[in-house]
């Protein structure tokens, strides 16, 4: 099944907001119904592919079958940009000025190599495409020449599983649920469950340094990767042949997070874990976000470490606890303080032990145990937020997310600075936006902050959001945060990323790219500034 072309996920799961929520949006945020209906798939005017006939023939020869080179309108529209709110607003308006010239579906590493060589020879840019879930402009290269989308869905196998070493080698086009199912059949799990889980791909996880909702227990995806195979215009790049090595700098870390700008990942060897026999999620209430963050820090630094550990601020707690069909009604549930979710996965014995020890810590930090129902509700709806975002857009609201991370000591100032930047730039006519935040990934030395903002769209939603996004990005760097914890850089964050790593760091990346991609065909303008 293909993802909804103008929104997120499975079209059958899309649902409109209840009238009570629409009324609340109108009363609190000044949201009004949108004036124009979104474009229809068959109504978008798509220009003819600019690829020359000899280029199309050469690409078809690489793939062995012309059916794997697609230039029809629907295929190209479905591979236009990613799934950020600006991406969706533009495609719903019928804007396809950065549509790929063709969609290619290679079936092997060698075919990817051949395609990249042809692209280099013919001056055509190539953008790797996994699940299409980028929310930072990672699928829209900033280049005047035409480009092709390199859809990796045919590279979708489990190539090897080493039960002794507990490793698995997966192809990049495997969607996360497929990969998990293949591993579960053998008694293992990857343990990587980001919000994009249902649609994101293994290659995308590696290319964007993804972090799953169970990162406290299983780690980030880049921590799971032990080896990679990468296709570049200059040949094959292999990285990683042992769990750890002192043989020079670890080049795996150069590929991880490279977002297709340094090569196309064609296989990933990952660490796997035994499939847990017990999963328990529970809720804890804290009097304030500050108190809850202190409790999370205590667990992250001194243990025991839950598998899932997250904390919503006061605003997100209230919105999350209220049932959608009761928001704004007289019997809407009251929610004071901040809600934390602690999850424990593993054997029954290990889970019980860690849960009991964590309970003592959380109680000692002022937490109030509120049972398993909040945890179960979170687990049941953990992948639903993007569908809610689409429903808000349909209702005329603007909804978007952004994230960062910082050291524990810097987190309070970082939290305040981003909230203030969003509120100041999105307040119109005296009506401030709704800004929510949660901590969803914790480490011994710091944590991530994930913000969700909802406001009225205004006359021009893109112009409405652009200054807010810039202000939030500026606030992140000024407050000592990183420009991205797990969404990636793409084009949206590139200018702030270059500031974060500095001019020497930029020149290092440009030098690597020039060596392995001298024609500059790999996702140009994404991550690395074009010279």
Coordinates of C-alpha atoms in Angstrom, one line a residue:
X1 CA 0.0 0.0 0.0
X2 CA 1.2 3.5 -0.8
X3 CA 1.1 6.3 1.8
X4 CA -1.6 8.9 1.3
X5 CA -0.1 11.3 -1.3
X6 CA -1.5 14.5 0.4
X7 CA -1.1 13.5 4.0
X8 CA 0.2 10.9 6.4
X9 CA -0.2 7.1 6.4
X10 CA -3.1 4.9 5.6
X11 CA -6.0 6.8 4.0
X12 CA -8.5 4.5 5.8
X13 CA -7.2 5.7 9.2
X14 CA -7.8 9.4 8.4
X15 CA -10.7 10.8 10.5
X16 CA -12.1 14.3 10.9
X17 CA -12.0 16.1 14.2
X18 CA -15.2 16.1 16.4
X19 CA -17.3 19.2 16.3
X20 CA -16.4 19.9 19.9
X21 CA -12.7 20.1 19.0
X22 CA -13.4 22.3 16.0
X23 CA -15.3 24.6 18.2
X24 CA -12.5 24.7 20.7
X25 CA -10.0 25.6 18.0
X26 CA -12.3 28.4 16.8
X27 CA -12.8 29.8 20.3
X28 CA -9.2 29.5 21.7
X29 CA -7.1 30.0 18.6
X30 CA -9.3 31.8 16.1
X31 CA -9.2 28.9 13.6
X32 CA -11.6 29.4 10.7
X33 CA -12.5 26.8 8.0
X34 CA -10.1 26.8 5.0
X35 CA -11.4 28.7 2.0
X36 CA -10.2 26.4 -0.8
X37 CA -10.5 22.6 -1.1
X38 CA -7.2 20.8 -1.5
X39 CA -6.2 19.7 -5.0
X40 CA -7.1 16.2 -6.2
X41 CA -4.5 13.8 -7.3
X42 CA -5.8 13.6 -10.9
X43 CA -6.3 17.4 -11.0
X44 CA -2.6 18.4 -10.5
X45 CA -0.9 19.6 -13.7
X46 CA 2.4 17.8 -13.9
X47 CA 4.9 18.9 -16.5
X48 CA 6.4 16.3 -18.9
X49 CA 9.6 14.7 -17.6
X50 CA 12.6 16.7 -18.7
X51 CA 14.8 13.7 -19.0
X52 CA 16.2 13.2 -22.5
X53 CA 15.4 10.0 -24.3
X54 CA 19.0 8.7 -24.2
X55 CA 19.1 9.2 -20.4
X56 CA 15.8 7.3 -20.0
X57 CA 17.2 4.5 -22.1
X58 CA 20.4 4.4 -20.1
X59 CA 18.5 4.3 -16.8
X60 CA 16.2 1.5 -18.1
X61 CA 19.2 -0.5 -19.1
X62 CA 20.6 -0.2 -15.5
X63 CA 17.4 -1.7 -14.1
X64 CA 16.9 -4.3 -16.7
X65 CA 13.3 -3.4 -17.3
X66 CA 11.7 -0.2 -18.4
X67 CA 8.8 -0.8 -16.0
X68 CA 11.2 0.2 -13.2
X69 CA 11.6 3.7 -14.7
X70 CA 8.4 5.6 -14.1
X71 CA 7.6 9.0 -15.5
X72 CA 3.8 9.0 -15.0
X73 CA 2.2 11.8 -13.1
X74 CA 1.0 9.8 -10.1
X75 CA 4.3 8.1 -9.4
X76 CA 6.1 11.4 -9.5
X77 CA 3.6 13.2 -7.3
X78 CA 3.8 10.5 -4.7
X79 CA 7.6 11.1 -4.6
X80 CA 7.4 14.8 -4.3
X81 CA 8.8 16.2 -1.1
X82 CA 8.2 14.6 2.3
X83 CA 5.6 14.9 5.1
X84 CA 6.3 18.1 7.0
X85 CA 3.4 20.5 7.3
X86 CA 4.8 22.9 4.7
X87 CA 5.3 19.9 2.4
X88 CA 1.6 18.9 2.8
X89 CA 0.3 22.5 2.4
X90 CA 2.2 22.8 -0.9
X91 CA 1.1 19.5 -2.4
X92 CA -2.5 20.2 -1.3
X93 CA -2.2 23.5 -3.2
X94 CA -1.1 21.5 -6.3
X95 CA 2.5 22.9 -6.2
X96 CA 4.9 20.5 -8.0
X97 CA 7.7 22.8 -9.0
X98 CA 10.2 20.4 -7.4
X99 CA 8.7 17.2 -8.7
X100 CA 11.2 14.4 -9.7
X101 CA 11.7 13.8 -13.4
X102 CA 11.3 10.1 -12.9
X103 CA 11.0 7.4 -10.2
X104 CA 13.5 4.6 -10.4
X105 CA 13.1 1.2 -8.6
X106 CA 16.5 -0.6 -8.4
X107 CA 16.5 -4.2 -7.3
X108 CA 20.1 -4.7 -6.2
X109 CA 23.2 -2.9 -5.0
X110 CA 24.8 -3.3 -8.4
X111 CA 21.7 -1.6 -10.0
X112 CA 22.0 1.3 -7.6
X113 CA 25.7 1.7 -8.6
X114 CA 24.8 1.6 -12.2
X115 CA 22.1 4.2 -11.8
X116 CA 24.4 6.6 -10.0
X117 CA 27.1 6.3 -12.7
X118 CA 24.5 7.1 -15.4
X119 CA 23.2 10.1 -13.3
X120 CA 26.8 11.4 -13.0
X121 CA 27.4 11.0 -16.7
X122 CA 24.2 12.7 -17.7
X123 CA 24.2 15.4 -15.0
X124 CA 21.0 14.1 -13.2
X125 CA 20.7 14.4 -9.5
X126 CA 19.5 11.3 -7.5
X127 CA 17.5 11.4 -4.3
X128 CA 17.2 8.2 -2.2
X129 CA 13.6 7.5 -1.2
X130 CA 12.6 5.0 1.5
X131 CA 9.3 5.6 3.3
X132 CA 9.0 9.2 2.2
X133 CA 8.6 10.3 5.9
X134 CA 11.1 13.2 6.0
X135 CA 9.9 16.3 7.7
X136 CA 12.9 18.5 7.2
X137 CA 13.1 18.9 3.4
X138 CA 15.3 15.8 2.9
X139 CA 13.5 14.8 -0.3
X140 CA 13.5 18.1 -2.1
X141 CA 17.1 18.9 -3.3
X142 CA 17.9 22.5 -3.9
X143 CA 19.2 22.2 -7.5
X144 CA 18.1 23.7 -10.8
X145 CA 18.8 20.6 -12.8
X146 CA 16.4 17.7 -12.9
X147 CA 16.5 14.9 -10.4
X148 CA 15.2 11.4 -10.0
X149 CA 13.7 9.7 -7.0
X150 CA 15.6 6.5 -6.2
X151 CA 12.8 4.4 -4.6
X152 CA 14.4 1.5 -2.7
X153 CA 11.2 -0.5 -2.0
X154 CA 12.5 -3.5 -4.0
X155 CA 15.5 -3.9 -1.7
X156 CA 13.4 -5.3 1.1
X157 CA 15.0 -8.5 2.3
X158 CA 16.5 -9.9 5.5
X159 CA 19.9 -10.9 4.1
X160 CA 21.3 -12.6 7.1
X161 CA 20.7 -13.3 10.8
X162 CA 23.4 -14.4 13.1
X163 CA 21.8 -15.8 16.3
X164 CA 25.1 -16.3 18.0
X165 CA 26.3 -12.7 17.6
X166 CA 22.7 -11.4 17.6
X167 CA 23.0 -9.4 14.4
X168 CA 20.8 -9.1 11.3
X169 CA 21.6 -7.7 7.9
X170 CA 18.7 -5.9 6.4
X171 CA 18.1 -4.1 3.1
X172 CA 17.2 -0.4 3.1
X173 CA 13.7 -0.6 1.5
X174 CA 12.3 -2.8 4.3
X175 CA 9.6 -0.8 6.1
X176 CA 9.9 -1.1 9.9
X177 CA 6.9 -3.3 10.4
X178 CA 8.2 -5.8 7.8
X179 CA 11.6 -5.8 9.4
X180 CA 10.1 -6.4 12.8
X181 CA 7.9 -9.2 11.5
X182 CA 10.9 -11.0 9.9
X183 CA 12.9 -10.7 13.1
X184 CA 10.0 -11.7 15.3
X185 CA 9.6 -15.0 13.4
X186 CA 13.2 -15.9 14.5
X187 CA 12.5 -14.8 18.1
X188 CA 14.2 -11.3 17.9
X189 CA 13.3 -7.6 17.8
X190 CA 15.1 -4.6 16.6
X191 CA 13.4 -2.5 19.3
X192 CA 13.1 0.6 17.1
X193 CA 9.7 2.2 17.2
X194 CA 9.7 5.9 16.2
X195 CA 6.4 7.7 15.6
X196 CA 7.0 7.1 11.8
X197 CA 7.4 3.4 12.5
X198 CA 4.5 2.2 10.3
X199 CA 5.9 3.8 7.2
X200 CA 9.6 4.6 7.6
X201 CA 12.3 2.3 6.2
X202 CA 15.5 0.7 7.5
X203 CA 17.6 2.8 5.2
X204 CA 15.8 6.0 6.3
X205 CA 16.5 5.1 9.9
X206 CA 20.2 5.0 9.2
X207 CA 20.4 7.9 6.9
X208 CA 18.6 10.2 9.4
X209 CA 20.0 8.9 12.7
X210 CA 16.5 8.0 13.8
X211 CA 15.6 7.6 17.5
X212 CA 12.7 5.3 18.5
X213 CA 10.2 5.7 21.4
X214 CA 11.9 2.9 23.3
X215 CA 15.4 4.4 23.0
X216 CA 15.9 4.4 26.7
X217 CA 16.0 0.6 26.6
X218 CA 17.2 -0.2 23.1
X219 CA 19.2 2.8 22.1
X220 CA 19.1 5.1 19.1
X221 CA 19.3 3.5 15.6
X222 CA 22.8 4.7 15.1
X223 CA 23.8 2.8 18.2
X224 CA 22.3 -0.3 16.7
X225 CA 24.2 -0.2 13.4
X226 CA 27.3 -2.4 13.2
X227 CA 27.9 -2.3 9.4
X228 CA 26.8 -0.6 6.2
X229 CA 27.1 -1.1 2.5
X230 CA 26.8 2.1 0.5
X231 CA 26.7 2.8 -3.3
X232 CA 28.4 5.9 -4.5
X233 CA 29.1 7.3 -8.0
X234 CA 32.7 6.3 -7.4
X235 CA 32.0 2.7 -6.3
X236 CA 31.1 0.6 -3.2
X237 CA 31.8 1.8 0.3
X238 CA 31.8 -0.8 3.1
X239 CA 32.0 0.3 6.7
X240 CA 32.1 -1.8 9.9
X241 CA 33.5 -5.3 10.3
X242 CA 33.5 -5.7 14.1
X243 CA 31.4 -4.5 17.0
X244 CA 34.1 -1.9 17.9
X245 CA 37.4 -1.1 16.4
X246 CA 40.4 1.2 16.9
X247 CA 41.3 1.0 13.3
X248 CA 41.1 4.7 12.6
X249 CA 38.0 6.9 12.7
X250 CA 34.7 5.0 12.6
X251 CA 33.4 5.7 9.1
X252 CA 30.1 4.2 9.9
X253 CA 29.4 7.4 11.8
X254 CA 30.0 9.4 8.6
X255 CA 27.4 7.5 6.7
X256 CA 24.9 7.5 9.6
X257 CA 23.0 10.8 9.3
X258 CA 24.3 11.6 5.8
X259 CA 20.8 11.8 4.4
X260 CA 21.7 10.4 1.0
X261 CA 24.3 13.2 0.3
X262 CA 27.3 10.8 0.6
X263 CA 25.8 7.7 -0.9
X264 CA 22.9 5.3 -1.1
X265 CA 22.7 2.8 1.7
X266 CA 22.0 -0.7 0.3
X267 CA 22.3 -2.8 3.4
X268 CA 22.6 -2.3 7.1
X269 CA 23.8 -4.8 9.7
X270 CA 22.2 -4.1 13.1
X271 CA 22.3 -5.4 16.7
X272 CA 19.1 -7.3 17.6
X273 CA 17.7 -8.4 20.9
X274 CA 15.5 -11.3 22.1
X275 CA 11.8 -10.7 21.6
X276 CA 10.5 -9.5 25.0
X277 CA 8.0 -11.8 26.7
X278 CA 6.6 -9.0 28.9
X279 CA 5.6 -5.4 28.1
X280 CA 4.2 -3.1 30.7
X281 CA 3.6 0.7 30.4
X282 CA 2.5 2.8 33.3
X283 CA 1.7 6.5 34.1
X284 CA 3.2 8.8 36.7
X285 CA 2.1 12.3 37.5
X286 CA 4.4 15.1 38.7
X287 CA 3.5 18.5 40.0
X288 CA 5.5 20.3 37.4
X289 CA 7.6 19.8 34.2
X290 CA 10.7 20.7 36.3
X291 CA 10.0 18.0 38.9
X292 CA 9.3 15.4 36.2
X293 CA 12.5 16.2 34.3
X294 CA 14.4 15.8 37.6
X295 CA 12.9 12.4 38.1
X296 CA 13.8 11.3 34.5
X297 CA 17.3 12.6 35.0
X298 CA 17.7 10.5 38.2
X299 CA 16.6 7.3 36.3
X300 CA 18.9 8.1 33.3
X301 CA 21.9 8.8 35.5
X302 CA 21.5 6.3 38.4
X303 CA 19.1 3.7 37.1
X304 CA 17.2 1.6 36.7
X305 CA 16.6 2.4 33.1
X306 CA 13.1 1.8 31.8
X307 CA 12.7 0.8 28.2
X308 CA 10.4 3.7 27.5
X309 CA 10.7 7.0 29.4
X310 CA 8.9 10.2 28.4
X311 CA 7.4 13.2 30.1
X312 CA 4.8 15.7 28.8
X313 CA 4.6 19.3 30.0
X314 CA 1.5 20.7 31.6
X315 CA -0.1 21.8 28.3
X316 CA 0.6 18.5 26.5
X317 CA -0.6 16.6 29.5
X318 CA -4.0 18.3 29.5
X319 CA -4.5 17.9 25.8
X320 CA -3.3 14.3 25.8
X321 CA -5.4 13.2 28.7
X322 CA -8.7 14.7 27.5
X323 CA -10.7 12.4 25.3
X324 CA -11.1 13.9 21.8
X325 CA -14.9 13.7 21.9
X326 CA -15.0 15.5 25.3
X327 CA -12.5 18.3 24.8
X328 CA -14.3 21.5 25.7
X329 CA -17.4 19.8 27.2
X330 CA -18.6 20.1 30.8
X331 CA -17.5 16.6 31.6
X332 CA -14.0 16.9 30.2
X333 CA -11.5 15.3 32.5
X334 CA -9.3 17.6 34.6
X335 CA -5.6 17.2 34.3
X336 CA -3.2 18.9 36.6
X337 CA 0.6 18.6 36.6
X338 CA 2.7 16.6 34.1
X339 CA 2.3 13.0 32.9
X340 CA 5.3 10.7 32.6
X341 CA 5.1 7.3 30.8
X342 CA 7.5 4.5 32.0
X343 CA 7.6 1.3 30.0
X344 CA 9.3 -2.0 30.8
X345 CA 10.1 -4.7 28.2
X346 CA 12.0 -8.0 28.6
X347 CA 11.6 -11.2 30.6
X348 CA 9.0 -11.3 33.3
X349 CA 11.7 -11.4 36.0
X350 CA 13.8 -8.6 34.6
X351 CA 10.7 -6.4 34.0
X352 CA 9.4 -6.9 37.5
X353 CA 12.7 -6.1 39.0
X354 CA 13.4 -2.9 37.0
X355 CA 9.8 -1.8 37.5
X356 CA 10.0 -2.2 41.3
X357 CA 13.3 -0.3 41.6
X358 CA 12.1 2.4 39.2
X359 CA 8.9 2.8 41.4
X360 CA 11.0 3.6 44.4
X361 CA 13.0 6.2 42.5
X362 CA 9.9 7.9 41.0
X363 CA 8.1 7.9 44.4
X364 CA 11.2 9.4 46.0
X365 CA 11.2 12.2 43.3
X366 CA 7.6 13.2 44.2
X367 CA 5.9 11.1 41.5
X368 CA 2.3 9.8 41.9
X369 CA 1.6 6.4 40.4
X370 CA -1.6 6.6 38.3
X371 CA -1.7 3.0 37.0
X372 CA -1.3 1.3 33.7
X373 CA -4.2 2.9 31.9
X374 CA -2.3 6.0 30.8
X375 CA 0.6 3.8 29.6
X376 CA -1.7 1.5 27.7
X377 CA -3.5 4.4 26.1
X378 CA -0.2 5.9 25.1
X379 CA 1.0 2.6 23.6
X380 CA -2.2 2.1 21.8
X381 CA -2.1 5.6 20.1
X382 CA 1.7 6.0 19.9
X383 CA 1.6 6.3 16.0
X384 CA -1.5 8.5 15.7
X385 CA -0.2 12.0 16.1
X386 CA 0.5 12.5 12.3
X387 CA -3.1 11.6 11.6
X388 CA -4.2 14.2 14.1
X389 CA -2.0 16.8 12.4
X390 CA -3.7 16.1 9.1
X391 CA -7.1 16.4 10.6
X392 CA -6.1 19.8 12.1
X393 CA -5.0 21.0 8.7
X394 CA -8.3 19.9 7.2
X395 CA -10.1 21.9 9.9
X396 CA -8.1 25.1 9.0
X397 CA -5.6 24.9 11.9
X398 CA -1.8 25.0 11.5
X399 CA 0.0 22.2 13.3
X400 CA 3.7 21.4 13.2
X401 CA 6.5 19.8 15.3
X402 CA 10.2 20.5 15.9
X403 CA 12.7 19.0 18.2
X404 CA 16.1 19.5 19.7
X405 CA 18.3 18.1 22.5
X406 CA 20.6 19.5 25.1
X407 CA 22.5 18.8 28.3
X408 CA 20.4 18.5 31.5
X409 CA 21.8 21.8 32.9
X410 CA 20.8 23.7 29.7
X411 CA 17.4 22.0 29.3
X412 CA 15.3 24.5 31.3
X413 CA 16.6 27.6 29.4
X414 CA 16.3 25.7 26.1
X415 CA 12.7 24.8 26.8
X416 CA 11.8 28.4 27.7
X417 CA 13.6 29.9 24.8
X418 CA 11.9 27.8 22.1
X419 CA 8.4 28.2 23.6
X420 CA 8.9 32.0 23.8
X421 CA 10.2 32.2 20.2
X422 CA 7.2 30.2 18.9
X423 CA 4.7 32.2 21.0
X424 CA 6.1 35.6 20.0
X425 CA 6.1 34.9 16.3
X426 CA 2.8 33.1 16.0
X427 CA 0.6 35.3 18.2
X428 CA -1.8 37.2 16.0
X429 CA -4.4 39.6 17.1
X430 CA -3.6 38.9 20.7
X431 CA -4.3 35.2 20.3
X432 CA -1.2 33.1 21.2
X433 CA -0.6 29.6 19.7
X434 CA -0.9 26.4 21.6
X435 CA 2.7 25.2 22.3
X436 CA 3.2 21.7 23.8
X437 CA 6.4 19.9 24.6
X438 CA 7.6 16.5 25.8
X439 CA 10.9 14.8 26.7
X440 CA 10.9 11.5 24.8
X441 CA 14.6 10.4 24.8
X442 CA 16.8 10.5 27.8
X443 CA 20.6 10.0 28.3
X444 CA 22.9 10.2 31.3
X445 CA 24.0 13.7 30.3
X446 CA 20.9 15.2 28.7
X447 CA 17.6 14.7 26.9
X448 CA 15.5 15.7 23.9
X449 CA 12.7 18.3 23.7
X450 CA 9.9 17.7 21.2
X451 CA 7.6 20.6 20.6
X452 CA 4.2 20.6 18.9
X453 CA 2.6 23.9 18.0
X454 CA -1.0 24.6 16.9
X455 CA -2.4 27.9 15.7
X456 CA -4.7 29.5 13.1
X457 CA -3.3 29.2 9.6
X458 CA -3.7 32.8 8.7
X459 CA -4.1 34.0 5.1
X460 CA -0.8 32.4 4.0
X461 CA 0.1 29.4 6.1
X462 CA 3.6 29.1 4.8
X463 CA 4.4 32.7 5.4
X464 CA 2.8 32.3 8.8
X465 CA 5.2 29.5 9.8
X466 CA 8.5 30.5 8.2
X467 CA 9.4 33.3 10.7
X468 CA 8.4 31.1 13.6
X469 CA 10.6 28.2 12.4
X470 CA 13.5 30.6 11.9
X471 CA 13.0 32.1 15.4
X472 CA 12.8 28.6 17.0
X473 CA 16.0 27.5 15.2
X474 CA 17.8 30.6 16.3
X475 CA 16.7 30.1 19.9
X476 CA 17.8 26.4 19.8
X477 CA 21.4 27.3 18.8
X478 CA 21.5 30.4 21.1
X479 CA 20.5 28.2 24.0
X480 CA 23.1 25.5 23.4
X481 CA 20.8 22.9 21.8
X482 CA 21.4 20.9 18.7
X483 CA 19.4 21.8 15.6
X484 CA 18.0 18.2 15.4
X485 CA 17.9 15.3 17.8
X486 CA 16.3 12.8 15.4
X487 CA 14.4 14.5 12.5
X488 CA 17.6 15.3 10.6
X489 CA 18.9 18.3 8.7
X490 CA 17.6 18.2 5.2
X491 CA 17.3 21.6 3.6
X492 CA 15.1 23.1 6.4
X493 CA 17.9 22.9 9.1
X494 CA 21.0 23.1 6.8
X495 CA 21.9 26.7 7.5
X496 CA 21.7 26.2 11.2
X497 CA 23.6 22.9 11.0
X498 CA 26.5 24.7 9.2
X499 CA 26.5 27.2 12.1
X500 CA 26.5 24.3 14.6
X501 CA 29.4 22.4 13.1
X502 CA 31.4 25.6 12.0
X503 CA 33.3 26.4 8.8
X504 CA 35.9 23.7 9.3
X505 CA 33.3 21.0 9.8
X506 CA 31.5 22.2 6.6
X507 CA 34.7 22.0 4.6
X508 CA 35.4 18.5 5.9
X509 CA 31.9 17.3 4.7
X510 CA 32.3 19.1 1.4
X511 CA 35.7 17.5 0.9
X512 CA 34.3 14.0 1.5
X513 CA 31.4 14.7 -0.9
X514 CA 33.7 16.0 -3.6
X515 CA 35.8 12.9 -3.4
X516 CA 33.0 10.3 -3.6
X517 CA 30.5 12.4 -5.6
X518 CA 32.5 14.7 -7.8
X519 CA 29.6 15.4 -10.1
X520 CA 27.5 16.4 -7.1
X521 CA 24.5 14.2 -8.0
X522 CA 23.7 12.8 -4.5
X523 CA 20.8 14.8 -3.0
X524 CA 22.4 18.2 -3.7
X525 CA 21.8 21.0 -1.2
X526 CA 20.6 18.5 1.5
X527 CA 22.7 18.5 4.6
X528 CA 25.8 19.9 2.9
X529 CA 25.9 23.4 1.3
X530 CA 26.6 23.3 -2.4
X531 CA 30.0 24.9 -3.2

